[in-house]
Amino acid sequence: GGAWQPMDGARLYGQFLLDELRVSRIGEEWWGNKWGWMLGLHVVEPGIPHLSARFEASRIRPYVYSHRTGATALTHMDDIVGHPAGPNSIDLSLFLDYHPPGPWGARLNAAWTVRGRNEVDGSGTVTTNYGADPAVSFQSRASQYGVSMLQGIRQRQGLIEAAVAYEVLPNLRVTAALSGEVVDDAERGLDYYLSPRLALNWGLPFQSLRY
């Protein structure tokens, strides 16, 4: 990873993950060419005092984070040790953080993700592994070559989280948050989710449902 500050109040940053690569097979869409990247822009007070804004774009190849077994995959307690969008995905994210002087503060997170998910049967068992779930062994992969981005069942997911916090004591905040999610799955259709939350945070920042 690296970062560059072209001017005061603005920072460009990025990360590149190389999980596995065979140079002789670059351009062949070989399954083992597993890599991903993320580029971001962080701007402080972009015309609005006390506002911080970040925008990130990510692209992660199929089978990234996976291994021969789920026990050796790059996961912890079923969570990916990496980008929350997971492998075989393209993701755009926006983070707005507003903290004026005083006890009040607000945050808005938004994300749009397009992925190719695995095929599963009625019981949730994976029938065709397109590299979307790190917990599934890459030895069950759908193909050796021709592994392209977003292969599998196309899924589009939108997420937005809004939170308002009030500091009642030093480092002790009451936070009210509302999260909304829409998932458009090529096979299952549209699903909507709405989740209100009320939390008491002592010395800890707002916990996003995604991060």
Short mmCIF file of C-alpha atoms in Angstrom, two decimals, residues 54-56 83-85 90-96 107-115 155-163 177-184 190-197 206-211:
data_model
loop_
_atom_site.label_atom_id
_atom_site.label_comp_id
_atom_site.label_asym_id
_atom_site.label_seq_id
_atom_site.Cartn_x
_atom_site.Cartn_y
_atom_site.Cartn_z
CA ARG A 54 -13.47 9.48 1.56
CA PHE A 55 -14.16 7.71 -1.71
CA GLU A 56 -12.83 4.21 -2.48
CA HIS A 83 -12.12 -6.16 1.92
CA PRO A 84 -15.71 -6.76 3.10
CA ALA A 85 -17.03 -6.91 -0.48
CA ILE A 90 -16.22 -4.57 -7.85
CA ASP A 91 -17.03 -2.06 -5.11
CA LEU A 92 -17.51 1.71 -4.77
CA SER A 93 -17.71 3.20 -1.27
CA LEU A 94 -18.27 6.68 0.19
CA PHE A 95 -17.65 7.77 3.79
CA LEU A 96 -18.72 11.17 5.15
CA ARG A 107 -21.64 10.00 9.80
CA LEU A 108 -22.89 8.65 6.48
CA ASN A 109 -21.53 5.51 4.79
CA ALA A 110 -22.64 4.27 1.38
CA ALA A 111 -21.49 1.40 -0.84
CA TRP A 112 -22.42 -0.12 -4.20
CA THR A 113 -21.12 -3.62 -4.91
CA VAL A 114 -21.43 -5.85 -7.97
CA ARG A 115 -20.34 -9.47 -7.53
CA GLN A 155 -25.65 -9.76 -7.69
CA ARG A 156 -25.90 -6.02 -7.09
CA GLN A 157 -25.94 -4.67 -3.55
CA GLY A 158 -26.52 -1.15 -2.25
CA LEU A 159 -25.88 -0.17 1.37
CA ILE A 160 -26.34 3.10 3.21
CA GLU A 161 -25.79 3.85 6.91
CA ALA A 162 -26.58 7.11 8.69
CA ALA A 163 -25.64 7.78 12.31
CA ALA A 177 -28.17 4.80 13.48
CA LEU A 178 -30.28 3.60 10.58
CA SER A 179 -28.98 1.14 7.97
CA GLY A 180 -30.68 0.25 4.70
CA GLU A 181 -29.68 -2.40 2.18
CA VAL A 182 -31.03 -3.55 -1.17
CA VAL A 183 -29.85 -6.70 -2.94
CA ASP A 184 -30.75 -7.39 -6.59
CA LEU A 190 -34.96 -8.08 -5.02
CA ASP A 191 -34.58 -8.06 -1.25
CA TYR A 192 -34.70 -5.06 1.09
CA TYR A 193 -33.43 -4.70 4.64
CA LEU A 194 -33.81 -1.89 7.18
CA SER A 195 -32.08 -1.91 10.56
CA PRO A 196 -32.39 0.82 13.27
CA ARG A 197 -29.88 0.83 16.13
CA PHE A 206 -19.34 4.13 15.46
CA GLN A 207 -19.36 0.47 14.36
CA SER A 208 -20.53 0.07 10.77
CA LEU A 209 -22.53 -3.07 9.97
CA ARG A 210 -20.18 -3.63 7.06
CA TYR A 211 -16.83 -2.84 8.65
#
